[in-house]
Coordinates of C-alpha atoms and ligand atoms in Angstrom, one line a residue:
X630 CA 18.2 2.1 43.3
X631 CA 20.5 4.6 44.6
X632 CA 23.5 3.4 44.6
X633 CA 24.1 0.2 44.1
X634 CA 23.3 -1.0 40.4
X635 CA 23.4 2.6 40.1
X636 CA 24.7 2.1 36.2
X637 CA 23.0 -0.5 35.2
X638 CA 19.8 1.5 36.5
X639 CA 20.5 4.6 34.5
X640 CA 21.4 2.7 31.2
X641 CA 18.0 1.3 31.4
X642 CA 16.1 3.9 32.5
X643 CA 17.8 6.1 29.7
X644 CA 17.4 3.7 27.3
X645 CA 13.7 2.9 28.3
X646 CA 13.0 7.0 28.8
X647 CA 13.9 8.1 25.6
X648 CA 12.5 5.1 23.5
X649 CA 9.1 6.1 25.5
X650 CA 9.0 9.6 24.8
X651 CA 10.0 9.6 21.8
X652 CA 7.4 7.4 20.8
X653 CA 4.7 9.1 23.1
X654 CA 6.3 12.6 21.2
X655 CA 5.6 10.7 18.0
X656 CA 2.0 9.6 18.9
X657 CA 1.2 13.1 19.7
X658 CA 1.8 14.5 16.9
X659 CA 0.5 12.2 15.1
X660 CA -3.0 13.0 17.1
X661 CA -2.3 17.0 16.3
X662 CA -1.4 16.2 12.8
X663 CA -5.0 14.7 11.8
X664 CA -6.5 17.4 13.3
X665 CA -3.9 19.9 11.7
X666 CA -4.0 17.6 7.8
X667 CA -0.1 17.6 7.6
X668 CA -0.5 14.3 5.4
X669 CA -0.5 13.8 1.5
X670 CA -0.7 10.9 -0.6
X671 CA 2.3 10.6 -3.5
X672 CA 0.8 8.3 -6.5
X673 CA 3.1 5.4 -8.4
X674 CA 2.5 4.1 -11.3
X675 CA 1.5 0.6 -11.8
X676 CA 1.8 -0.3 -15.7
X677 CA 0.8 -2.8 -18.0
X678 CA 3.8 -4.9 -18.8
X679 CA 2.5 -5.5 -22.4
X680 CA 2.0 -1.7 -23.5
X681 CA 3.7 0.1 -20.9
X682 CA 1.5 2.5 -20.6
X683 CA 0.0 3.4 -16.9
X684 CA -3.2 1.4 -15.7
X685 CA -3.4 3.0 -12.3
X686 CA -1.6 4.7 -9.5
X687 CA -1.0 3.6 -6.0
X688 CA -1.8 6.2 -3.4
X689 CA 0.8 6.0 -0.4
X690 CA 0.7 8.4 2.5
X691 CA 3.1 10.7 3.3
X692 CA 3.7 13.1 6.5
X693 CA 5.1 16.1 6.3
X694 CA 6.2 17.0 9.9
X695 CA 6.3 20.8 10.9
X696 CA 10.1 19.9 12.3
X697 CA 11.4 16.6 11.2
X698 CA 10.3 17.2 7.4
X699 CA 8.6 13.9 5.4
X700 CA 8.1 11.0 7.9
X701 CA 7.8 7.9 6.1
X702 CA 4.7 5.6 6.9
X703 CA 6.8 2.7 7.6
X704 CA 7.5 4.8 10.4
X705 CA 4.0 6.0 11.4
X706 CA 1.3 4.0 10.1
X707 CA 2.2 1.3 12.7
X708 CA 1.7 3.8 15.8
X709 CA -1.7 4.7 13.9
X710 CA -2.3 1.4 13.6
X711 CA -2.2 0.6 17.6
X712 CA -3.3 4.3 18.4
X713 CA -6.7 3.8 16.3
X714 CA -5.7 6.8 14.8
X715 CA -5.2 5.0 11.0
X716 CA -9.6 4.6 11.4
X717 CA -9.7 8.3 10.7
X718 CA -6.4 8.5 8.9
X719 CA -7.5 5.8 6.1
X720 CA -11.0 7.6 6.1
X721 CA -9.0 10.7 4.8
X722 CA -6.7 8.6 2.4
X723 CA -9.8 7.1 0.9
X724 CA -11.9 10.1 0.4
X725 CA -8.2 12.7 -0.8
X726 CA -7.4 9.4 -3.8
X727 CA -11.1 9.3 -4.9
X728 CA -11.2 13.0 -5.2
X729 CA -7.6 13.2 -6.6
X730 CA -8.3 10.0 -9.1
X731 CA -11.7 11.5 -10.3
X732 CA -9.9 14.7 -12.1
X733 CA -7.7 12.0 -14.5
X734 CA -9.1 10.7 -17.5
X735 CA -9.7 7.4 -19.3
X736 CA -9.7 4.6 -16.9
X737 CA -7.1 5.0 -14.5
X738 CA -7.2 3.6 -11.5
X739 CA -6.5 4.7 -7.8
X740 CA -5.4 1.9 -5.6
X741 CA -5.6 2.9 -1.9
X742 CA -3.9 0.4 1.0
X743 CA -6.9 -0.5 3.9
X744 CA -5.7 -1.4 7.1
X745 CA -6.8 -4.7 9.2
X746 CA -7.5 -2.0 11.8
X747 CA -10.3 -0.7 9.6
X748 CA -11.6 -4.0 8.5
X749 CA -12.1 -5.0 12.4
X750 CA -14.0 -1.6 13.0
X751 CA -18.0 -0.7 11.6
X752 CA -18.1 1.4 8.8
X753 CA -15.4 0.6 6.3
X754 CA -18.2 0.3 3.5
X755 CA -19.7 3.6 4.8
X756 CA -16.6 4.9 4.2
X757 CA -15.9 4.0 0.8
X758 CA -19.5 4.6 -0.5
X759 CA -19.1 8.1 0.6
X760 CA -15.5 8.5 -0.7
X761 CA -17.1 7.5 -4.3
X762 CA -20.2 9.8 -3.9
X763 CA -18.6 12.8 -2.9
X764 CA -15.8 12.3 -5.7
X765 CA -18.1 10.9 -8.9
X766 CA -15.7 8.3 -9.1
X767 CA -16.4 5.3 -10.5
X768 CA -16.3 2.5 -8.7
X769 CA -14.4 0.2 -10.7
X770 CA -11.4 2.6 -10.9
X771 CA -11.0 2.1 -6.9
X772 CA -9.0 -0.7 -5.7
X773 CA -8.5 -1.4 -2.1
X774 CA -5.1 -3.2 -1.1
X775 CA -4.8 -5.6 1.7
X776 CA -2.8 -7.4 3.4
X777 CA -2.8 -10.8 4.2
X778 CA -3.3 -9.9 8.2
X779 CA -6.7 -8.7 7.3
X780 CA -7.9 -12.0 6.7
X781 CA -5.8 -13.7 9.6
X782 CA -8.7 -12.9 12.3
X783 CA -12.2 -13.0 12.3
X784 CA -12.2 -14.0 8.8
X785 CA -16.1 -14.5 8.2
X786 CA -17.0 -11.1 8.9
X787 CA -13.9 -9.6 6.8
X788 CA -14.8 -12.1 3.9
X789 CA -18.5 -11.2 3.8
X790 CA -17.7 -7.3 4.2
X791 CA -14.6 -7.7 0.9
X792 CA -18.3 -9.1 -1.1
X793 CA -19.8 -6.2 0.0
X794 CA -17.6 -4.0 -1.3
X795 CA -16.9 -6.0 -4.1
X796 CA -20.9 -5.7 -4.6
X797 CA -20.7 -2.3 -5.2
X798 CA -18.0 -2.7 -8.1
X799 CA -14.8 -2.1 -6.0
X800 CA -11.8 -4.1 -7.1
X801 CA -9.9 -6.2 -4.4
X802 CA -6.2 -6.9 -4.3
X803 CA -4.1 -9.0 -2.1
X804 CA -0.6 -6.8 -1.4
X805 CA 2.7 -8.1 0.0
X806 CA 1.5 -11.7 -1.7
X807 CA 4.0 -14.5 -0.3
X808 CA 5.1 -13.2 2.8
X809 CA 2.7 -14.6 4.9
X810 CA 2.7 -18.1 6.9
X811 CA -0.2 -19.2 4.4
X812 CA -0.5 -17.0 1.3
X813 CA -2.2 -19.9 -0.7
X814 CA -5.0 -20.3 2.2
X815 CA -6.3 -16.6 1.9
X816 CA -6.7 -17.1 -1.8
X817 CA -9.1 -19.8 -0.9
X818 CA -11.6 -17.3 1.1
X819 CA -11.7 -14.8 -1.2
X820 CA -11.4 -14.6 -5.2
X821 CA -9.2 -11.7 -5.5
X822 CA -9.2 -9.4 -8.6
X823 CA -5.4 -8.9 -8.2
X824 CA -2.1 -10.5 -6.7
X825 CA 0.6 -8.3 -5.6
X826 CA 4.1 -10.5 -5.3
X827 CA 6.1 -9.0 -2.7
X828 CA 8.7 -7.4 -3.4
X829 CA 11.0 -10.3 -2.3
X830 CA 10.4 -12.0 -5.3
X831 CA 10.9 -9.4 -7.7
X832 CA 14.8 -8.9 -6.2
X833 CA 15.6 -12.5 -6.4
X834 CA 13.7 -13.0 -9.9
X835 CA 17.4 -14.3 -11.8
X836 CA 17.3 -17.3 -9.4
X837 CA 15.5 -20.1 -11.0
X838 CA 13.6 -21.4 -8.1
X839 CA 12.3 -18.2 -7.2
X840 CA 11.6 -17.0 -11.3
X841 CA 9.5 -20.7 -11.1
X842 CA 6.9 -19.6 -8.1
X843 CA 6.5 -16.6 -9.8
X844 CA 5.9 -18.4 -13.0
X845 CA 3.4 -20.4 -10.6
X846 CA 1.4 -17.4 -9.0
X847 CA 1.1 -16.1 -12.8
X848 CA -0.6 -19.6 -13.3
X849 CA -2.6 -18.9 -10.4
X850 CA -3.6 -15.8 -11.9
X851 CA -4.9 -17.4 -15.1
X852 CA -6.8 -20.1 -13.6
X853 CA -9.2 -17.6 -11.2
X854 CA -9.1 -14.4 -13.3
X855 CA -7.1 -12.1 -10.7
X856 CA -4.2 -9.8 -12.5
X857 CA -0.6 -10.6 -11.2
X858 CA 1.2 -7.6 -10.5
X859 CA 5.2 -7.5 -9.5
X860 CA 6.1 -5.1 -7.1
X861 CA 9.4 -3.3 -6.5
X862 CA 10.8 -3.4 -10.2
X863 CA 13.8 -1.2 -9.9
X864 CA 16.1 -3.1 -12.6
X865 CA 15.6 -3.6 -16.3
X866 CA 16.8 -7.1 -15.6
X867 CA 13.8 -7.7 -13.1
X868 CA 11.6 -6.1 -15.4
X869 CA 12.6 -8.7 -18.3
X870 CA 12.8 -11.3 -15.8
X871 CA 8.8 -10.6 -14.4
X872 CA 8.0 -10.3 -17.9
X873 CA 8.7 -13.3 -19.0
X874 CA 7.3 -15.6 -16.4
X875 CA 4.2 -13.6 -17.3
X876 CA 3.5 -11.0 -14.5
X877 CA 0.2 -8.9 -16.2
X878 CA 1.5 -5.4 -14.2
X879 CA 4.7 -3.8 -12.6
X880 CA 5.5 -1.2 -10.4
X881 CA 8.7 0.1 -8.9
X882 CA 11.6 2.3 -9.2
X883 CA 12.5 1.4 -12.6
X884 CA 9.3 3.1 -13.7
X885 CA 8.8 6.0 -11.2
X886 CA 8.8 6.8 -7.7
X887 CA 5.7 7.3 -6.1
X888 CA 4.8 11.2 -7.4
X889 CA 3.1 14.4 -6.0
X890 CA -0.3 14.7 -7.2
X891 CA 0.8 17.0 -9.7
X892 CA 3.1 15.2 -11.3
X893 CA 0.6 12.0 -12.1
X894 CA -0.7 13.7 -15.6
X895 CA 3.1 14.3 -16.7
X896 CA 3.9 11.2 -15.9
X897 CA 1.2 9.5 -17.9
X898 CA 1.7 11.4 -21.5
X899 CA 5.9 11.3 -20.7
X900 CA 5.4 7.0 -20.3
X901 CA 3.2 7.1 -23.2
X902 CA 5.1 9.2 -25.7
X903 CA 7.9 6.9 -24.6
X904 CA 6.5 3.7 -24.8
X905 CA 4.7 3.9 -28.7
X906 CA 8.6 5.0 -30.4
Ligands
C2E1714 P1 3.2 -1.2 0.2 O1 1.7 -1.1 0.2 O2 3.8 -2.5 -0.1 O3 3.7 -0.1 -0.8 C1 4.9 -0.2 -1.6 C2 6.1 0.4 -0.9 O4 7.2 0.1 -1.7 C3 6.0 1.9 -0.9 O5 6.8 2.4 0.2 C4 6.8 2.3 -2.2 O6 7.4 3.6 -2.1 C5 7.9 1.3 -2.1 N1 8.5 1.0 -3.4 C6 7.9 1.2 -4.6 N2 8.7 0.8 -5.7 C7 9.8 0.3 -5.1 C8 11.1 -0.2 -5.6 O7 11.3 -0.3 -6.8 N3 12.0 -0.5 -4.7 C9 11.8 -0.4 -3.3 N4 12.8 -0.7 -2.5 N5 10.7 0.1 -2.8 C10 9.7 0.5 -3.7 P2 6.2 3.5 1.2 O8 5.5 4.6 0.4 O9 7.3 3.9 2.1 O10 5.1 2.7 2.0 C11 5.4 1.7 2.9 C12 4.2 0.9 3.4 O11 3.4 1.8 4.2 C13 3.3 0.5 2.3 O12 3.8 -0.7 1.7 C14 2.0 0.2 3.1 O13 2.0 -1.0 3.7 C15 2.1 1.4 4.1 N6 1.2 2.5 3.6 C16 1.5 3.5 2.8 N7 0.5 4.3 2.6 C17 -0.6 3.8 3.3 C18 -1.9 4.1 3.6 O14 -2.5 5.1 3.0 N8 -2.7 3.3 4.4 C19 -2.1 2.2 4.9 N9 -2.9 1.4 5.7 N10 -0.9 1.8 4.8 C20 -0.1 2.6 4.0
CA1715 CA1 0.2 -1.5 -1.2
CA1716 CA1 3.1 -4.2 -1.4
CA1717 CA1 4.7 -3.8 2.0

């Protein structure tokens, strides 16, 4: 292609070129930053809708990139995700909450998001005995959030390995809940100790039909024990609304953003002194 098609060559192979290198860029910095621990885990609160006051905090990764400043995971954890890279990335993730979640008091929990890409490789319950070991943390203040693709393949083995972990006192919780092509089916291979409703939900929570399958997972969540939690409560409307069709936990903007390490204790005594006047 020299001269004819000439354009048409060049707008692809620009377009092409620079969506390539930008992601091979991307996935080589995301090799260098493992190795050089440019990530951090932020912590939101998840609260009891009852008391408002905090039950746990969700730890969600966060790069900061030498140049291009705080990449979001939306962002990266996909290219980790096909790169392998999230293997050693989640390994970190697990072992920095434990650590982190061990300094705060009473019974607060850290919620950390597994990957299906860790599921589908050896070791995952290695992984999290060790984070619990070297940290003194409790077990039943973790909580591993998956998502519903972590059950889609090979589900004996991932079923059999969530007991195992369950076994050694670690809480399970389906995330994203309802986005799926079958959310119901996945709660039929594993009794999970907590339901996440997508955020999806949560927006449309004034329309009625959507206000009555939430009202129907809370049901759900009565019948086999797991705690409903409503994600992406940014509205004091939507807070009311998931309220009253029963959701046990929220989390979202309305509360807090997801917070620096350092902020979590604040956090915790601000919410409280607020919530008992
Ligand atoms: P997720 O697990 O569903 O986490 C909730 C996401 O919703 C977070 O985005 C959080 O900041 C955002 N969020 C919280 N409250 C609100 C709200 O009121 N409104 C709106 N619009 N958004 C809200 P974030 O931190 O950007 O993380 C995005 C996704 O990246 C997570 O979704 C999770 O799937 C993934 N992720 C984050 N950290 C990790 C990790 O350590 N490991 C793995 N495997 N995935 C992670
Ligand atoms: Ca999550
Ligand atoms: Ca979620
Ligand atoms: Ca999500």
């Amino acid at each position: 292609a020299k001269k004819a098609g000439r354009n048409t060559f060049c707008f692809y192979d620009d377009g092409m070129g620079s969506d390539v290198s930008e992601r091979t860029l991307l996935e080589l910095d995301l090799r260098d930053a493992v190795m050089r621990s440019e990530f951090l885990l932020h912590y939101q609160p998840i609260v009891d809708a009852a008391s408002r006051t905090v039950r746990a905090f969700e730890a969600l990764m966060r790069w900061t990139h030498p140049v291009r400043g705080t990449i979001p995971p939306t962002e990266f954890i996909p290219l980790a995700e096909e790169t392998g890279l999230i293997v050693a990335l989640g390994s970190w993730a697990l072992h920095e909450a434990c650590r982190e979640a061990a300094s705060w008091p009473g019974d607060l929990r850290v919620a950390v998001n597994v990957s299906a890409v860790q599921f589908a490789r050896p070791g995952l319950e290695k992984v999290v005995g060790d984070a619990l070991s070297a940290s003194g943390l409790p077990a039943h203040r973790l909580e591993l959030e998956i998502t519903e693709s972590v059950l889609m393949s090979d589900a004996e083995s991932v079923v059999a390995c969530l007991h195992r972990l369950r076994d050694l006192g670690v809480r399970i919780a389906l995330d994203d809940f309802g986005t799926g092509y079958s959310s119901l089916s996945y709660l039929r291979r594993f009794p999970f100790d907590k339901i996440k409703i997508d955020r999806s939900f949560i927006r449309d929570i004034s329309d009625g039909n959507t206000a009555a399958i939430v009202r129907a997972i809370v049901g759900l969540g009565e019948r086999t024990g797991a705690t409903i939690t409503a994600e992406g409560v940014e509205t004091a409307e939507q807070f009311e609304g998931v309220c009253r069709e029963g959701c046990n936990q929220v989390q979202g903007y309305l509360f807090s953003e997801p917070l620096r390490a350092s902020r979590v204790m604040n956090f915790v005594e601000e919410l409280a002194l607020r919530s008992s006047t």
